[in-house]
mmCIF file of C-alpha atoms in Angstrom:
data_model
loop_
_atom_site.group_PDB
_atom_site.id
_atom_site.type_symbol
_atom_site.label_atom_id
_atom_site.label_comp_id
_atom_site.label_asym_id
_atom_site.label_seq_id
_atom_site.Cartn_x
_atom_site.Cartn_y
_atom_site.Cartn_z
ATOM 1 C CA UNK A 1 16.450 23.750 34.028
ATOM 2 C CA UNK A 2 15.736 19.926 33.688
ATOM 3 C CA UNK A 3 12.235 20.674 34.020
ATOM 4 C CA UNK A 4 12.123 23.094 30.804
ATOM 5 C CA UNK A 5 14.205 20.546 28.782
ATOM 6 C CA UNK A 6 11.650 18.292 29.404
ATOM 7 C CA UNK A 7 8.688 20.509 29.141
ATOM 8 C CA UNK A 8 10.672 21.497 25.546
ATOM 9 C CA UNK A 9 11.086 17.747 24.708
ATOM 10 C CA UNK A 10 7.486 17.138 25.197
ATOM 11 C CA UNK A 11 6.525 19.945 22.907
ATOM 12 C CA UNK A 12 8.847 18.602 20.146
ATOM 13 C CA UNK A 13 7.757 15.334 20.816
ATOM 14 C CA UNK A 14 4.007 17.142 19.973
ATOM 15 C CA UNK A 15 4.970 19.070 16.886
ATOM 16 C CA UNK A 16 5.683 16.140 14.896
ATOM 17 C CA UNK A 17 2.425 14.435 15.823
ATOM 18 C CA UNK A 18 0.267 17.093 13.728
ATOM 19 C CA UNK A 19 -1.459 15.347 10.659
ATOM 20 C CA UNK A 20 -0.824 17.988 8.490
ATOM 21 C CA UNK A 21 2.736 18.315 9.570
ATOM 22 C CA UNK A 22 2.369 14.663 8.568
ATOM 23 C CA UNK A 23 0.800 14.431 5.682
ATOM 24 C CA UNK A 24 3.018 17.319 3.628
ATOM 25 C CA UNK A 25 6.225 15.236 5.149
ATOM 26 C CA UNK A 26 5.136 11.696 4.248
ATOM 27 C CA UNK A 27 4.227 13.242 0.744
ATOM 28 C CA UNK A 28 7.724 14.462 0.358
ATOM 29 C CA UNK A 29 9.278 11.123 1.398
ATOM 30 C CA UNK A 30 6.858 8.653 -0.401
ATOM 31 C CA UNK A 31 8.141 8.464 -4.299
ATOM 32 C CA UNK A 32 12.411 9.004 -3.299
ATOM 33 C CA UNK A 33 11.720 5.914 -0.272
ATOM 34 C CA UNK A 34 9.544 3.779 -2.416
ATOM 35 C CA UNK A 35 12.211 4.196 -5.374
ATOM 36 C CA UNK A 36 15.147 3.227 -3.380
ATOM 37 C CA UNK A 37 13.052 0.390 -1.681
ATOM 38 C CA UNK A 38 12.321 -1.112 -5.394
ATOM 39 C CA UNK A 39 16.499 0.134 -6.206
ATOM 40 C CA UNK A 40 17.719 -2.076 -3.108
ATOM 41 C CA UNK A 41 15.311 -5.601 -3.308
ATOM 42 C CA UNK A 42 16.218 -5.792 -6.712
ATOM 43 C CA UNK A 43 20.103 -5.346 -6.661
ATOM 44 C CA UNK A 44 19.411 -8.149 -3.852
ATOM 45 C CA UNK A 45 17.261 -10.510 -5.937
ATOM 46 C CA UNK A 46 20.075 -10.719 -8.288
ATOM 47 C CA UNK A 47 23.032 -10.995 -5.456
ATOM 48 C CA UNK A 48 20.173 -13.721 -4.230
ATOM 49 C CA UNK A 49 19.523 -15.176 -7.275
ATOM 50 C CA UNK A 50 22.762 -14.825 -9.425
ATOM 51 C CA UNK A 51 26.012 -13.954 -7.803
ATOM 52 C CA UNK A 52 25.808 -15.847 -4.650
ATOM 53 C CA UNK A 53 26.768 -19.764 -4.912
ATOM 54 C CA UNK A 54 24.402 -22.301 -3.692
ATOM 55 C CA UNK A 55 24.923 -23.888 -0.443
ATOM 56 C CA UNK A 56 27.594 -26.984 -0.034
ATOM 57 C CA UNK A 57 25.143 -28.818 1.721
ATOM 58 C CA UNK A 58 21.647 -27.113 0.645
ATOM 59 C CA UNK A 59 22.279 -26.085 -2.381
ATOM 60 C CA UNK A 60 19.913 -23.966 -4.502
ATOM 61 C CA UNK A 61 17.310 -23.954 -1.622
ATOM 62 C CA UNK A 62 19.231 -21.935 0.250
ATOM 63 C CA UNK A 63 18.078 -18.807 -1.605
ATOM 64 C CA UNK A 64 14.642 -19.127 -0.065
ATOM 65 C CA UNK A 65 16.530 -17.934 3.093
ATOM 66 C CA UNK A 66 17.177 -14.262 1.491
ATOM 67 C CA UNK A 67 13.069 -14.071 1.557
ATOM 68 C CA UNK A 68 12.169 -15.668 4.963
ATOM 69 C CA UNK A 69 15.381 -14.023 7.186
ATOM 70 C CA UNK A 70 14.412 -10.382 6.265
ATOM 71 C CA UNK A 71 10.398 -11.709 5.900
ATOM 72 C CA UNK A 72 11.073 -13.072 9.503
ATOM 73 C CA UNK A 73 12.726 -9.681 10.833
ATOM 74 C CA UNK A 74 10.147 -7.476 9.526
ATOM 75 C CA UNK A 75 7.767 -9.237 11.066
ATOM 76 C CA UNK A 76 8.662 -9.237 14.507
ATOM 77 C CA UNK A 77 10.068 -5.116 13.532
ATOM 78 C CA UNK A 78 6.599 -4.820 12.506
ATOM 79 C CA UNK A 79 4.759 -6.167 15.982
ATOM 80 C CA UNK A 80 7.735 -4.142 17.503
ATOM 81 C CA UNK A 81 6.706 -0.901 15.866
ATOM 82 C CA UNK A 82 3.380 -1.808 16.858
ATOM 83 C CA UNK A 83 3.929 -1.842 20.316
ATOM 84 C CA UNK A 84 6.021 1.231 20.762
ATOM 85 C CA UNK A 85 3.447 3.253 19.333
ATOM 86 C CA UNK A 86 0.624 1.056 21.592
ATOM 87 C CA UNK A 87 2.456 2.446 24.604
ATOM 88 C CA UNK A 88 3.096 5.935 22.678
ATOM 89 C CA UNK A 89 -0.833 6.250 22.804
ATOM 90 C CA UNK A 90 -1.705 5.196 26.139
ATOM 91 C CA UNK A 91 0.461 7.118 27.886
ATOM 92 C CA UNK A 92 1.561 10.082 25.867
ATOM 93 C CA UNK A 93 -2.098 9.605 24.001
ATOM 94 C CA UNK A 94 -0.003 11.025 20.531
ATOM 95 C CA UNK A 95 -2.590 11.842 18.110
ATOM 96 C CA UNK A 96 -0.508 9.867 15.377
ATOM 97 C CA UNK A 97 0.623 6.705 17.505
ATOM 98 C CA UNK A 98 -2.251 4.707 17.498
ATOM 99 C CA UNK A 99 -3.074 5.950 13.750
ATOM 100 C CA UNK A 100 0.576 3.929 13.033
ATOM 101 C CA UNK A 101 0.496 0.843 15.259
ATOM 102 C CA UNK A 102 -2.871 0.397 13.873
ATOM 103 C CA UNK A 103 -1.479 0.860 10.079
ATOM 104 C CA UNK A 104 1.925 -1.175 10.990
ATOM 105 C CA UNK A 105 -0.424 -4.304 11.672
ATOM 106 C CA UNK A 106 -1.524 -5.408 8.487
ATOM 107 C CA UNK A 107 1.717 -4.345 6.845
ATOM 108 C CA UNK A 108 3.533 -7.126 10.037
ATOM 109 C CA UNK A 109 0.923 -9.724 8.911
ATOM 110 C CA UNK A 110 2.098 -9.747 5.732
ATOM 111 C CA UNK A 111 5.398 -10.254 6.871
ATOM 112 C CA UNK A 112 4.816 -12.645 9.320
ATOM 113 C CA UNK A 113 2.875 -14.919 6.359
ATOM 114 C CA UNK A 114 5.515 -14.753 3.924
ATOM 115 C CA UNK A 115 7.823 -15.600 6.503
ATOM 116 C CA UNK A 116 5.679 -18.548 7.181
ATOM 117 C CA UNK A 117 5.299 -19.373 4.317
ATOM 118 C CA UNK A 118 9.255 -19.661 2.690
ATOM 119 C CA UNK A 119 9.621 -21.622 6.158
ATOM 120 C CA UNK A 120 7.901 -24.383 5.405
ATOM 121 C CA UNK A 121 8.885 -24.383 1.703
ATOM 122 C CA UNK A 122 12.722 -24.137 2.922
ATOM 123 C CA UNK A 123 11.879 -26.803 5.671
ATOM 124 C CA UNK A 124 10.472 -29.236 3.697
ATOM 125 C CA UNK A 125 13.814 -30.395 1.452
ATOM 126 C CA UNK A 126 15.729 -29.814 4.405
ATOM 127 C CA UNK A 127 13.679 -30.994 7.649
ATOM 128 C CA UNK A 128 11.899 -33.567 5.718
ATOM 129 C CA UNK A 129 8.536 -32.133 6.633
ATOM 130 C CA UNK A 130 6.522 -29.201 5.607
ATOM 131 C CA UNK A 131 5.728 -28.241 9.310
ATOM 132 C CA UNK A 132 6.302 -29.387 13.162
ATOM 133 C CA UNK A 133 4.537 -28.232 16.086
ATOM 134 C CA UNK A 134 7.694 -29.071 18.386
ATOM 135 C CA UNK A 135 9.793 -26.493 16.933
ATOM 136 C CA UNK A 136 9.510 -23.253 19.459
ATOM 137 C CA UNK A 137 10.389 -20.733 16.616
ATOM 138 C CA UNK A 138 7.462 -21.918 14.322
ATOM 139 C CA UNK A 139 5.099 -22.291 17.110
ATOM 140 C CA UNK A 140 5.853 -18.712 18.583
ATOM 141 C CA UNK A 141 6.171 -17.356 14.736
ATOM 142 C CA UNK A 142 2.467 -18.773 14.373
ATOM 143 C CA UNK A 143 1.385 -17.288 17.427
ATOM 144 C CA UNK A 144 2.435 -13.781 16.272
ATOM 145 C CA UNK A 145 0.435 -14.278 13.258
ATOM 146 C CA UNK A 146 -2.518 -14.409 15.612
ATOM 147 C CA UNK A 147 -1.584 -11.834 17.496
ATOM 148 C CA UNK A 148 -1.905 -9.683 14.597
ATOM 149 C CA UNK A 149 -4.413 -11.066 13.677
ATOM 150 C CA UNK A 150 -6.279 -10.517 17.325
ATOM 151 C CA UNK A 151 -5.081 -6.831 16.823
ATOM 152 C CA UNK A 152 -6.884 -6.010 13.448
ATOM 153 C CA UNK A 153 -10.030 -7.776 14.666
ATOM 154 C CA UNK A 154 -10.587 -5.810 17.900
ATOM 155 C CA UNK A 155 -10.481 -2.725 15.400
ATOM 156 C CA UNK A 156 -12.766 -4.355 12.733
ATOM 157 C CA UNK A 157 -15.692 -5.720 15.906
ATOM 158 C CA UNK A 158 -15.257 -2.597 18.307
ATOM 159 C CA UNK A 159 -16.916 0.642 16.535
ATOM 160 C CA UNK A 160 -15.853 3.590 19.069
ATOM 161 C CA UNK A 161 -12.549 4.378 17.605
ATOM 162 C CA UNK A 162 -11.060 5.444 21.695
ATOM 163 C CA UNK A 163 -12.416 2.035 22.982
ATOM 164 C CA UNK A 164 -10.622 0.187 19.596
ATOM 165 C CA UNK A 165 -7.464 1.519 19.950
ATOM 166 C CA UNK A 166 -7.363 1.672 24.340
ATOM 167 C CA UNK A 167 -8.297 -2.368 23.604
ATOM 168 C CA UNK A 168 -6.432 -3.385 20.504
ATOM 169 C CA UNK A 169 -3.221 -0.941 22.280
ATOM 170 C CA UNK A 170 -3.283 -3.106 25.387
ATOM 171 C CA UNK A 171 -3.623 -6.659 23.132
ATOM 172 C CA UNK A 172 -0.322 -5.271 21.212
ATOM 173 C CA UNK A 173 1.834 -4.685 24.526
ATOM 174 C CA UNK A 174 0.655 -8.126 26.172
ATOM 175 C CA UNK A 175 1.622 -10.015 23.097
ATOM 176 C CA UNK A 176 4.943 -8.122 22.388
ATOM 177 C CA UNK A 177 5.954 -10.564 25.673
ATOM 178 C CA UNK A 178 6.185 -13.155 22.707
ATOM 179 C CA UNK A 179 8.993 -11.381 21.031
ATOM 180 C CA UNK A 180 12.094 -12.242 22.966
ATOM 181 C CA UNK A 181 10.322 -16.072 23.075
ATOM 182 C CA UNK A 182 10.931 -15.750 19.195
ATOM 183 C CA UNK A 183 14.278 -14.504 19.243
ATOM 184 C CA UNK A 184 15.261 -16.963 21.925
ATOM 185 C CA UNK A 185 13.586 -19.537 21.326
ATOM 186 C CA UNK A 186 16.697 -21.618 19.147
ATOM 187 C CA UNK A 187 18.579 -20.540 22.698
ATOM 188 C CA UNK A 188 16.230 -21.559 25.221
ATOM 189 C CA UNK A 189 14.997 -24.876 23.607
ATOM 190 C CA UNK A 190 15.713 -27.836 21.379
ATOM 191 C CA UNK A 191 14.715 -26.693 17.818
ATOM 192 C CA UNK A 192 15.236 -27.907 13.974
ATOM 193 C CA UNK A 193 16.129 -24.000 13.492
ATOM 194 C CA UNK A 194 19.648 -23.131 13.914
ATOM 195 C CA UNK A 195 20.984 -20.213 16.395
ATOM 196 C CA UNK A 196 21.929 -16.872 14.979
ATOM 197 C CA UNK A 197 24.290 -16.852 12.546
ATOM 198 C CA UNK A 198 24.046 -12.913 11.502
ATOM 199 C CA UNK A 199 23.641 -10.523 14.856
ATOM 200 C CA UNK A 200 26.140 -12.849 16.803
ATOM 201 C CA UNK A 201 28.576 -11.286 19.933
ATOM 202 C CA UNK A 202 32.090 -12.983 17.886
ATOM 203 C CA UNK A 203 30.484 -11.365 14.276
ATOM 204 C CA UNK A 204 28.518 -13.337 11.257
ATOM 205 C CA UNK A 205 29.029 -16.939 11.047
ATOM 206 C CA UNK A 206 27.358 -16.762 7.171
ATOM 207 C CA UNK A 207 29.828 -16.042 4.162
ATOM 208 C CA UNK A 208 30.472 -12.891 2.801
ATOM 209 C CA UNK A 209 28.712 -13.967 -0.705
ATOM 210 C CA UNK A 210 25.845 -14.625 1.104
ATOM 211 C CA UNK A 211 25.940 -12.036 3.731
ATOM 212 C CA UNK A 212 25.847 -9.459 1.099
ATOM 213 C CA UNK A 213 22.894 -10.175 -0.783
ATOM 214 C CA UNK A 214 20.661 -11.212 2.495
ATOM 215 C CA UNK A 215 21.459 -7.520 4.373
ATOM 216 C CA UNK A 216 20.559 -5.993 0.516
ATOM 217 C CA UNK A 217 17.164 -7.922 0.988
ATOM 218 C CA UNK A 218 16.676 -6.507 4.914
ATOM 219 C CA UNK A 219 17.588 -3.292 3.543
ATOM 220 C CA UNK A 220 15.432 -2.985 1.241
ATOM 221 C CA UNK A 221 12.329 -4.804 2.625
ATOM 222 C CA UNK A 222 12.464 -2.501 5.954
ATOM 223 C CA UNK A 223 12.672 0.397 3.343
ATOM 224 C CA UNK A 224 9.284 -1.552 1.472
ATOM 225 C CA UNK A 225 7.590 -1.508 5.219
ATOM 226 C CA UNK A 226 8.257 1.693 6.267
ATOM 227 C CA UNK A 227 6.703 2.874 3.248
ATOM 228 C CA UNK A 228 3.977 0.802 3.097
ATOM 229 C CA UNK A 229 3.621 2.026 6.779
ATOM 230 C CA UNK A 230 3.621 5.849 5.212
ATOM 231 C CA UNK A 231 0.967 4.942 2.958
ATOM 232 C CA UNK A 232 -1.701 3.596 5.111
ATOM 233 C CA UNK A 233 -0.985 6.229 7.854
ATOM 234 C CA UNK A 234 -1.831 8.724 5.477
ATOM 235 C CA UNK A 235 -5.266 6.708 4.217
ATOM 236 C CA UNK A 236 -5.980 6.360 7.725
ATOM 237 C CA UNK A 237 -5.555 9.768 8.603
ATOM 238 C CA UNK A 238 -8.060 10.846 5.343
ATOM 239 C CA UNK A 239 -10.538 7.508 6.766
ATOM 240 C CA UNK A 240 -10.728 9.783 10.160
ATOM 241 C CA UNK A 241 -10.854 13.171 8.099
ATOM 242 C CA UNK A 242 -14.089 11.830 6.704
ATOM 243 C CA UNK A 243 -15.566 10.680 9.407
ATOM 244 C CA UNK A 244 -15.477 13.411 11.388
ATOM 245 C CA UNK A 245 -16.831 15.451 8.598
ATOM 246 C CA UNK A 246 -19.788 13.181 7.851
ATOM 247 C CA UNK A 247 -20.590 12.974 11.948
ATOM 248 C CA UNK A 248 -20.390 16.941 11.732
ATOM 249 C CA UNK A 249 -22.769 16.995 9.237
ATOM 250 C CA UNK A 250 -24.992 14.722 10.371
ATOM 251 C CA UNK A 251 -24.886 16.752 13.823
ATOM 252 C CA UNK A 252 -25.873 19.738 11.911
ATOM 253 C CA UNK A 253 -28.689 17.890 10.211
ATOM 254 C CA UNK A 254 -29.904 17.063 13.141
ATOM 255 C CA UNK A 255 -29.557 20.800 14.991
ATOM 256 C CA UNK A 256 -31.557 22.127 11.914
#
């Protein structure tokens, strides 16, 4: 009996991995997810922006932080996703995995740039200095950037499709081993940044005026990724369509 739930599992698992199935879902979800992704960020630019107070000690700098938090969780979501599906394809070998960890990456260096980016902007009132190479969070933050990176390249430089994904799916599951060194890093070492003050054990240690807007702004930016994801899945999956119609064609030019 545990055998058949299995076997049933695994053809479930299967169903949902056709591109067509795909594509006619996706189309469906596209416009209604994009609409409440735009709905969402912009009731929490203006929480952000106009009903939250500034900061008694940071003041109006401290609305860069409803940019970089979610910037910074999407990005490390987005290497997340990235793995999953990595491991998805080399084990299950899921038509669709590797067609979204390889669409998730440029999507999670986007992320992973912006969060960067409103970093050093929000560190340079407040640290004193634009950068520094002895804080562990920025240091691991800038190797994920690589990472991706490292992951996009080995799909650009390595033409056989199997090969790109079998090498860029093992790059993604070696580097996700810098994820918990991100997430821990304010724990395990001395850093400028300051420990969690959202997904805590004892509950948020942020105010409810600013709580608001910055869970708005993750909302609605995981809403922006996932279908940003959607969108280059289904490009990707049209990239392969004609591919394989222009090799089939050229084999038949060839047979005649």
């Amino acid at each position: 009996m545990a055998g058949m739930n299995m076997i049933s599992a695994a053809q479930r698992f299967h169903a949902y991995a056709n591109p067509a199935r795909f594509m006619a879902l996706s189309a469906r979800l596209l416009m209604p997810l994009a609409a409440l992704a735009a709905l969402v960020i912009g009731a929490g630019l203006w929480f952000a922006l106009a009903a939250s107070p500034p900061d008694y000690q940071q003041g109006e700098t401290v609305r860069i932080m409803y940019v970089h938090v979610p910037s910074a969780w999407l990005a490390m979501m987005g290497y997340g996703v990235m793995a999953v599906a990595s491991a998805v394809a080399l084990i299950f070998r899921h038509p669709l995995a590797d067609v979204c960890a390889k669409s998730a990456a440029p999507i999670g260096a986007a992320f992973t740039f912006l969060a960067l980016l409103t970093g050093s902007l929000w560190g340079a009132p407040m640290w004193g200095t634009w950068w520094e190479w002895g804080d562990a969070r920025l240091v691991s933050m800038l190797v994920l950037f690589f990472l991706y990176l490292g992951y996009m390249a080995l799909w650009a430089t390595i033409e056989e499709p199997v090969r790109a994904a079998r090498a860029a799916a093992v790059l993604a599951l070696v580097g996700s081993i810098n994820l918990p060194v991100i997430r821990y890093s304010v724990v395990w070492w001395n850093t400028l940044h300051q420990p969690a003050s959202v997904f805590r054990m004892d509950g948020p240690a942020i105010a409810p005026s600013m709580l608001l807007p910055l869970g708005l702004m993750g909302a609605g930016f995981t809403m922006l990724f996932v279908t940003l994801l959607l969108v280059r899945m289904r490009a990707e999956i049209l990239r392969r369509r004609v591919r394989n119609l222009r090799l089939a064609q050229a084999g038949a030019a060839q047979e005649v």
